[in-house]
């Protein structure tokens, strides 16, 4: 008996997975330890692997196997196989819309532009990055034009890569009221008692900070047998096939920065480690969307790591690793400081009340760039104006302005809104978990994080791409995505923090 | 005008280079930082890349391009192109003799067996490694049978992979008198004054050791813009395309171990960094043989790093980084200790007078294994008997016996003799350099290593695979390879060390 089309398809995608996970390792190395002069060859290696992976993804045999699977009645009794075929059909139809030359060029320019971005950011020199961003934007516009189906604008075509079904008008509908409520909350807090920001400024050596964040990561349940934590300029999480790589960074002027970054990337890492191993290399073994991915990082960073219970547990641990600098601060003071609201310049340092305003600035700008309503040359001025309007802050230089994020340099346009979707999913999932598991804050105070991690593993991680993100949310929480759980959670917490 | 066959060929091999250098990075990661559970997927990634690289290397178009190049009269005026075509022909003819399935299986078994070896060594448990070595030996025998041409035994077929022209009878002819003279030298030293071995046992923290070896590596001229130094169980050097990765290890019971390993791998690294960048990805940009590669590592480790001048320069540096432990030792005492001759169990810790005896044990055993005269099950007993005979030492366990080297686990049979060839090449090259550059020992005492490095770069590194190893040796030294310079150098130095 010849192998079934489904088995051939599964074997084929397994090898594609081996190539893309190899690319992930090359990129991880580029960001963590690659010597500077290796950049040109690394870009060529990544471009070649991207071309090979794309050739495999668009191999006409995949189309034949998919047709055969779709007509195979025996397969219909296996819901996992049905879901895999459905998702592989989606991937195949999308991949076959992109010319191989464009895919290779995107990978190569992304690798080089990312290196240029890092240098431009270090020098606060937008002019240095500008030609690379112009080239990348052009490639993204080409990509969007290739991908767009009837009724989709360029933004919609790209955003759909990261969050199925996300589109411009849907986001605009969601963001307008969210902005109003967040701005109103911020106003309300002005009447409250602002926390002191004294602890974060304590000078603590990097080695001590590292020991502390590693202890927190271990308590959350990140498995070092299947993952690592390293350092990079911009923290990230990537899966290199058999294991999960996190990075963080250490600042001597903000001891809470590494903690937040590590809990955030750790949340991503727990999702990757929670995916079902037996489906590795097929859609059922992959994360479903970036919004859901971000929900896991924000949940551990904010709903866990900025909770009162977390600090009751973490304070002695912080004392042990960070030393005497902790002595002047109670758990409540640390919790209040960690939840201080203050509009700032940097997205990844933003509090929960202003974070989504940073996202909205980027969303408006990338939409305008993609649709030709804004030239790259005018980006810094536009960025700075929006920061004045939306956040009321003045951008002193482009390093703390439009050069702060890596995303556009590596071709991630239409990606930023998934951060806000992640915040909304996180709040809705956390509320559902709390309904089933009882008082989570009390559990955190005892250092018990396993019940929450296991609930997330069963409700979210274990399903991979079995259900689309919206359906996954409904199954886990009993309701479609809504901004209400997020706003309710935030208003409750911040009113307490500000002692209103 | 269509592209010349030569240009098509060069473009093709450039992409093959991108794949093999990607494999090198995956292997580097496996040895330096990969979390344990990632091993299975890593083996699959390496097997896939090996299969892709082999498919490219055996692509029938390569045969067509080679034929066209060989008939292209215009090419004959370009000696570089002629050399590239000659070497690519050699690679192609060899690669087409191996079935793709065997290549993929070799890569996968090598990756898994290496992980098993590491665990078996840690547990001093040969039984755990035995089935993997049996499988690997079988694959190596298959490989040898595919590669062997008329008149070649299995050993010859494999040895030729690492050192062109090296064969069993040639090595036996070379090794017999070498052994006699080394054993005689050892006997002669017994009448001398043995150095104290007190410094190496000083306890020095890993961080201090690391700072010291990094300073030595920098003084030798290793370029950190194009390379890194990391840690692994077994030190190695690999080129990952755009940069060169070295590893070392730190022992708290032997402070000289990391220094020796780092200078050794640093010598390999200087060769890789000295290859002509403009030929990267073609034979002219590749190391010519393992014997020549080893000559560079042994030259820096022994002719430089065990010289009296080196210690005159290095002693203040050691004091700076290692601290007060250096205070009781003069430069001459450090030099004498570093050159102490004492038969031991471990090849990589062996002195220059007994090192080649370790190589000969392995050479005899791998020859017997390949030719079916020794069963893997009998390897430990055979190993232990030969160590008694050749070195007069008793092997207490397999971790310090036949499990000490990584080589056989990753399929390197016929490789060990290149270490002894490296010693002979190193001595002959160093003597030639000294004739042209004057008193090198005095230069080292002043910290001047650049003239020697530049001489090696011009005489050896710059040529890549332009000349076969024997011809390269003759061009650089004025004579064919001979054991005399090595024996002369060693006798002179050790007679002085032992104050005879």
PDB file of C-alpha atoms in Angstrom, chain A residues 153-314:
ATOM      1  CA  UNK A 153      -6.159  46.723   1.981  1.00  0.00           C
ATOM      2  CA  UNK A 154      -2.384  46.332   2.325  1.00  0.00           C
ATOM      3  CA  UNK A 155      -2.570  46.539   6.094  1.00  0.00           C
ATOM      4  CA  UNK A 156      -5.255  43.836   6.229  1.00  0.00           C
ATOM      5  CA  UNK A 157      -3.164  41.522   4.040  1.00  0.00           C
ATOM      6  CA  UNK A 158      -0.127  41.788   6.321  1.00  0.00           C
ATOM      7  CA  UNK A 159      -2.011  41.852   9.635  1.00  0.00           C
ATOM      8  CA  UNK A 160      -3.700  38.585   8.695  1.00  0.00           C
ATOM      9  CA  UNK A 161      -0.220  36.962   8.695  1.00  0.00           C
ATOM     10  CA  UNK A 162       0.027  37.524  12.433  1.00  0.00           C
ATOM     11  CA  UNK A 163      -3.580  37.362  13.639  1.00  0.00           C
ATOM     12  CA  UNK A 164      -6.124  35.622  11.504  1.00  0.00           C
ATOM     13  CA  UNK A 165      -9.023  37.913  10.691  1.00  0.00           C
ATOM     14  CA  UNK A 166      -7.466  41.058  12.133  1.00  0.00           C
ATOM     15  CA  UNK A 167      -8.131  44.038   9.860  1.00  0.00           C
ATOM     16  CA  UNK A 168      -7.960  47.804   9.769  1.00  0.00           C
ATOM     17  CA  UNK A 169     -11.614  48.600  10.351  1.00  0.00           C
ATOM     18  CA  UNK A 170     -11.990  46.003  13.111  1.00  0.00           C
ATOM     19  CA  UNK A 171      -9.007  47.429  14.952  1.00  0.00           C
ATOM     20  CA  UNK A 172     -10.178  51.006  14.518  1.00  0.00           C
ATOM     21  CA  UNK A 173     -13.550  50.008  15.978  1.00  0.00           C
ATOM     22  CA  UNK A 174     -11.818  48.333  18.922  1.00  0.00           C
ATOM     23  CA  UNK A 175      -9.152  50.964  19.559  1.00  0.00           C
ATOM     24  CA  UNK A 176     -11.313  54.124  19.643  1.00  0.00           C
ATOM     25  CA  UNK A 177     -13.276  53.253  22.830  1.00  0.00           C
ATOM     26  CA  UNK A 178     -10.246  51.556  24.407  1.00  0.00           C
ATOM     27  CA  UNK A 179      -8.279  54.755  24.055  1.00  0.00           C
ATOM     28  CA  UNK A 180     -11.110  56.791  25.629  1.00  0.00           C
ATOM     29  CA  UNK A 181     -11.393  54.539  28.686  1.00  0.00           C
ATOM     30  CA  UNK A 182      -7.598  54.354  29.176  1.00  0.00           C
ATOM     31  CA  UNK A 183      -7.201  58.116  28.934  1.00  0.00           C
ATOM     32  CA  UNK A 184     -10.114  58.557  31.378  1.00  0.00           C
ATOM     33  CA  UNK A 185      -8.511  56.080  33.805  1.00  0.00           C
ATOM     34  CA  UNK A 186      -5.237  57.949  33.606  1.00  0.00           C
ATOM     35  CA  UNK A 187      -7.083  61.194  34.405  1.00  0.00           C
ATOM     36  CA  UNK A 188      -8.815  59.582  37.354  1.00  0.00           C
ATOM     37  CA  UNK A 189      -5.491  58.397  38.817  1.00  0.00           C
ATOM     38  CA  UNK A 190      -4.144  61.953  38.892  1.00  0.00           C
ATOM     39  CA  UNK A 191      -6.370  62.508  41.937  1.00  0.00           C
ATOM     40  CA  UNK A 192      -4.840  59.486  43.711  1.00  0.00           C
ATOM     41  CA  UNK A 193      -1.645  58.857  45.610  1.00  0.00           C
ATOM     42  CA  UNK A 194       1.171  58.218  43.123  1.00  0.00           C
ATOM     43  CA  UNK A 195       3.605  55.449  44.164  1.00  0.00           C
ATOM     44  CA  UNK A 196       7.222  56.394  44.825  1.00  0.00           C
ATOM     45  CA  UNK A 197       9.657  55.273  42.145  1.00  0.00           C
ATOM     46  CA  UNK A 198      12.622  54.702  44.372  1.00  0.00           C
ATOM     47  CA  UNK A 199      13.294  50.964  44.205  1.00  0.00           C
ATOM     48  CA  UNK A 200      13.823  50.649  40.454  1.00  0.00           C
ATOM     49  CA  UNK A 201      16.649  53.192  40.569  1.00  0.00           C
ATOM     50  CA  UNK A 202      18.719  51.163  43.044  1.00  0.00           C
ATOM     51  CA  UNK A 203      22.026  50.170  41.488  1.00  0.00           C
ATOM     52  CA  UNK A 204      22.334  46.376  41.379  1.00  0.00           C
ATOM     53  CA  UNK A 205      25.085  44.450  39.601  1.00  0.00           C
ATOM     54  CA  UNK A 206      24.029  42.509  36.503  1.00  0.00           C
ATOM     55  CA  UNK A 207      25.038  39.171  38.019  1.00  0.00           C
ATOM     56  CA  UNK A 208      22.680  39.678  40.976  1.00  0.00           C
ATOM     57  CA  UNK A 209      19.836  40.753  38.720  1.00  0.00           C
ATOM     58  CA  UNK A 210      20.423  37.692  36.576  1.00  0.00           C
ATOM     59  CA  UNK A 211      20.259  35.330  39.561  1.00  0.00           C
ATOM     60  CA  UNK A 212      16.954  36.922  40.634  1.00  0.00           C
ATOM     61  CA  UNK A 213      15.221  36.738  37.262  1.00  0.00           C
ATOM     62  CA  UNK A 214      16.439  33.158  36.737  1.00  0.00           C
ATOM     63  CA  UNK A 215      14.862  32.199  40.069  1.00  0.00           C
ATOM     64  CA  UNK A 216      11.546  33.807  39.071  1.00  0.00           C
ATOM     65  CA  UNK A 217      11.631  32.092  35.676  1.00  0.00           C
ATOM     66  CA  UNK A 218      12.246  28.740  37.340  1.00  0.00           C
ATOM     67  CA  UNK A 219       9.355  29.313  39.772  1.00  0.00           C
ATOM     68  CA  UNK A 220       7.014  30.085  36.876  1.00  0.00           C
ATOM     69  CA  UNK A 221       7.928  26.644  35.521  1.00  0.00           C
ATOM     70  CA  UNK A 222      10.165  27.368  32.542  1.00  0.00           C
ATOM     71  CA  UNK A 223      11.994  24.080  31.857  1.00  0.00           C
ATOM     72  CA  UNK A 224      15.774  24.523  31.471  1.00  0.00           C
ATOM     73  CA  UNK A 225      16.024  21.057  29.921  1.00  0.00           C
ATOM     74  CA  UNK A 226      14.108  22.499  26.981  1.00  0.00           C
ATOM     75  CA  UNK A 227      15.203  26.120  26.941  1.00  0.00           C
ATOM     76  CA  UNK A 228      17.778  28.819  27.719  1.00  0.00           C
ATOM     77  CA  UNK A 229      17.927  32.423  28.842  1.00  0.00           C
ATOM     78  CA  UNK A 230      20.531  34.719  27.250  1.00  0.00           C
ATOM     79  CA  UNK A 231      21.092  38.435  26.710  1.00  0.00           C
ATOM     80  CA  UNK A 232      20.336  40.633  23.713  1.00  0.00           C
ATOM     81  CA  UNK A 233      19.756  44.315  22.973  1.00  0.00           C
ATOM     82  CA  UNK A 234      16.041  43.686  22.480  1.00  0.00           C
ATOM     83  CA  UNK A 235      14.520  40.821  24.493  1.00  0.00           C
ATOM     84  CA  UNK A 236      12.817  38.092  22.480  1.00  0.00           C
ATOM     85  CA  UNK A 237      11.672  34.474  22.538  1.00  0.00           C
ATOM     86  CA  UNK A 238      12.220  32.016  19.720  1.00  0.00           C
ATOM     87  CA  UNK A 239      11.783  28.307  19.278  1.00  0.00           C
ATOM     88  CA  UNK A 240      14.765  26.646  17.640  1.00  0.00           C
ATOM     89  CA  UNK A 241      13.055  23.311  17.088  1.00  0.00           C
ATOM     90  CA  UNK A 242      13.826  21.163  20.069  1.00  0.00           C
ATOM     91  CA  UNK A 243      14.087  23.964  22.606  1.00  0.00           C
ATOM     92  CA  UNK A 244      12.987  27.523  23.410  1.00  0.00           C
ATOM     93  CA  UNK A 245      15.378  30.467  23.630  1.00  0.00           C
ATOM     94  CA  UNK A 246      14.575  33.542  25.693  1.00  0.00           C
ATOM     95  CA  UNK A 247      16.627  36.675  25.979  1.00  0.00           C
ATOM     96  CA  UNK A 248      16.562  39.553  28.411  1.00  0.00           C
ATOM     97  CA  UNK A 249      18.738  42.583  29.143  1.00  0.00           C
ATOM     98  CA  UNK A 250      20.063  44.105  32.338  1.00  0.00           C
ATOM     99  CA  UNK A 251      20.015  47.796  33.134  1.00  0.00           C
ATOM    100  CA  UNK A 252      21.925  49.290  36.008  1.00  0.00           C
ATOM    101  CA  UNK A 253      19.540  52.287  36.090  1.00  0.00           C
ATOM    102  CA  UNK A 254      16.339  50.208  36.314  1.00  0.00           C
ATOM    103  CA  UNK A 255      16.413  47.009  38.279  1.00  0.00           C
ATOM    104  CA  UNK A 256      12.779  46.198  37.409  1.00  0.00           C
ATOM    105  CA  UNK A 257      13.446  46.238  33.658  1.00  0.00           C
ATOM    106  CA  UNK A 258      15.083  42.799  33.466  1.00  0.00           C
ATOM    107  CA  UNK A 259      12.392  41.330  35.699  1.00  0.00           C
ATOM    108  CA  UNK A 260       9.601  42.589  33.440  1.00  0.00           C
ATOM    109  CA  UNK A 261      11.377  41.511  30.259  1.00  0.00           C
ATOM    110  CA  UNK A 262      12.139  38.065  31.649  1.00  0.00           C
ATOM    111  CA  UNK A 263       8.597  37.440  32.873  1.00  0.00           C
ATOM    112  CA  UNK A 264       7.278  38.648  29.515  1.00  0.00           C
ATOM    113  CA  UNK A 265       9.555  36.472  27.392  1.00  0.00           C
ATOM    114  CA  UNK A 266       9.078  33.688  29.928  1.00  0.00           C
ATOM    115  CA  UNK A 267       5.333  33.788  29.224  1.00  0.00           C
ATOM    116  CA  UNK A 268       6.063  33.359  25.515  1.00  0.00           C
ATOM    117  CA  UNK A 269       8.452  30.555  26.410  1.00  0.00           C
ATOM    118  CA  UNK A 270       5.891  28.710  28.552  1.00  0.00           C
ATOM    119  CA  UNK A 271       3.490  28.767  25.586  1.00  0.00           C
ATOM    120  CA  UNK A 272       6.161  27.300  23.282  1.00  0.00           C
ATOM    121  CA  UNK A 273       7.110  24.671  25.857  1.00  0.00           C
ATOM    122  CA  UNK A 274       3.421  23.858  26.402  1.00  0.00           C
ATOM    123  CA  UNK A 275       2.695  23.060  22.752  1.00  0.00           C
ATOM    124  CA  UNK A 276       2.064  19.343  22.204  1.00  0.00           C
ATOM    125  CA  UNK A 277       5.412  17.677  21.449  1.00  0.00           C
ATOM    126  CA  UNK A 278       3.843  14.837  19.475  1.00  0.00           C
ATOM    127  CA  UNK A 279       2.603  17.367  16.909  1.00  0.00           C
ATOM    128  CA  UNK A 280       5.948  19.212  16.637  1.00  0.00           C
ATOM    129  CA  UNK A 281       6.460  20.418  13.094  1.00  0.00           C
ATOM    130  CA  UNK A 282       2.778  20.407  12.125  1.00  0.00           C
ATOM    131  CA  UNK A 283       0.175  23.159  12.695  1.00  0.00           C
ATOM    132  CA  UNK A 284      -1.190  21.329  15.750  1.00  0.00           C
ATOM    133  CA  UNK A 285       2.237  21.800  17.326  1.00  0.00           C
ATOM    134  CA  UNK A 286       2.438  25.517  16.520  1.00  0.00           C
ATOM    135  CA  UNK A 287       1.256  28.661  18.289  1.00  0.00           C
ATOM    136  CA  UNK A 288      -2.081  29.795  16.856  1.00  0.00           C
ATOM    137  CA  UNK A 289      -1.493  33.537  16.529  1.00  0.00           C
ATOM    138  CA  UNK A 290       0.626  36.390  17.762  1.00  0.00           C
ATOM    139  CA  UNK A 291      -2.263  37.860  19.727  1.00  0.00           C
ATOM    140  CA  UNK A 292      -2.636  34.619  21.691  1.00  0.00           C
ATOM    141  CA  UNK A 293       1.157  34.400  22.020  1.00  0.00           C
ATOM    142  CA  UNK A 294       1.246  37.907  23.437  1.00  0.00           C
ATOM    143  CA  UNK A 295      -1.593  37.077  25.789  1.00  0.00           C
ATOM    144  CA  UNK A 296       0.672  34.490  27.423  1.00  0.00           C
ATOM    145  CA  UNK A 297       3.582  36.904  27.822  1.00  0.00           C
ATOM    146  CA  UNK A 298       1.399  39.722  29.135  1.00  0.00           C
ATOM    147  CA  UNK A 299      -0.441  37.391  31.467  1.00  0.00           C
ATOM    148  CA  UNK A 300       2.777  36.310  33.213  1.00  0.00           C
ATOM    149  CA  UNK A 301       4.326  39.772  33.060  1.00  0.00           C
ATOM    150  CA  UNK A 302       1.274  41.702  34.304  1.00  0.00           C
ATOM    151  CA  UNK A 303      -1.493  39.568  35.771  1.00  0.00           C
ATOM    152  CA  UNK A 304       1.059  37.471  37.666  1.00  0.00           C
ATOM    153  CA  UNK A 305       4.196  39.634  37.918  1.00  0.00           C
ATOM    154  CA  UNK A 306       2.449  42.886  38.815  1.00  0.00           C
ATOM    155  CA  UNK A 307       0.104  41.333  41.348  1.00  0.00           C
ATOM    156  CA  UNK A 308       0.172  41.933  45.095  1.00  0.00           C
ATOM    157  CA  UNK A 309       0.551  38.199  45.759  1.00  0.00           C
ATOM    158  CA  UNK A 310       3.562  37.938  43.450  1.00  0.00           C
ATOM    159  CA  UNK A 311       5.438  40.551  45.456  1.00  0.00           C
ATOM    160  CA  UNK A 312       4.549  38.919  48.761  1.00  0.00           C
ATOM    161  CA  UNK A 313       6.307  35.794  47.465  1.00  0.00           C
ATOM    162  CA  UNK A 314       9.046  37.565  45.477  1.00  0.00           C
TER     163      UNK A 314
END
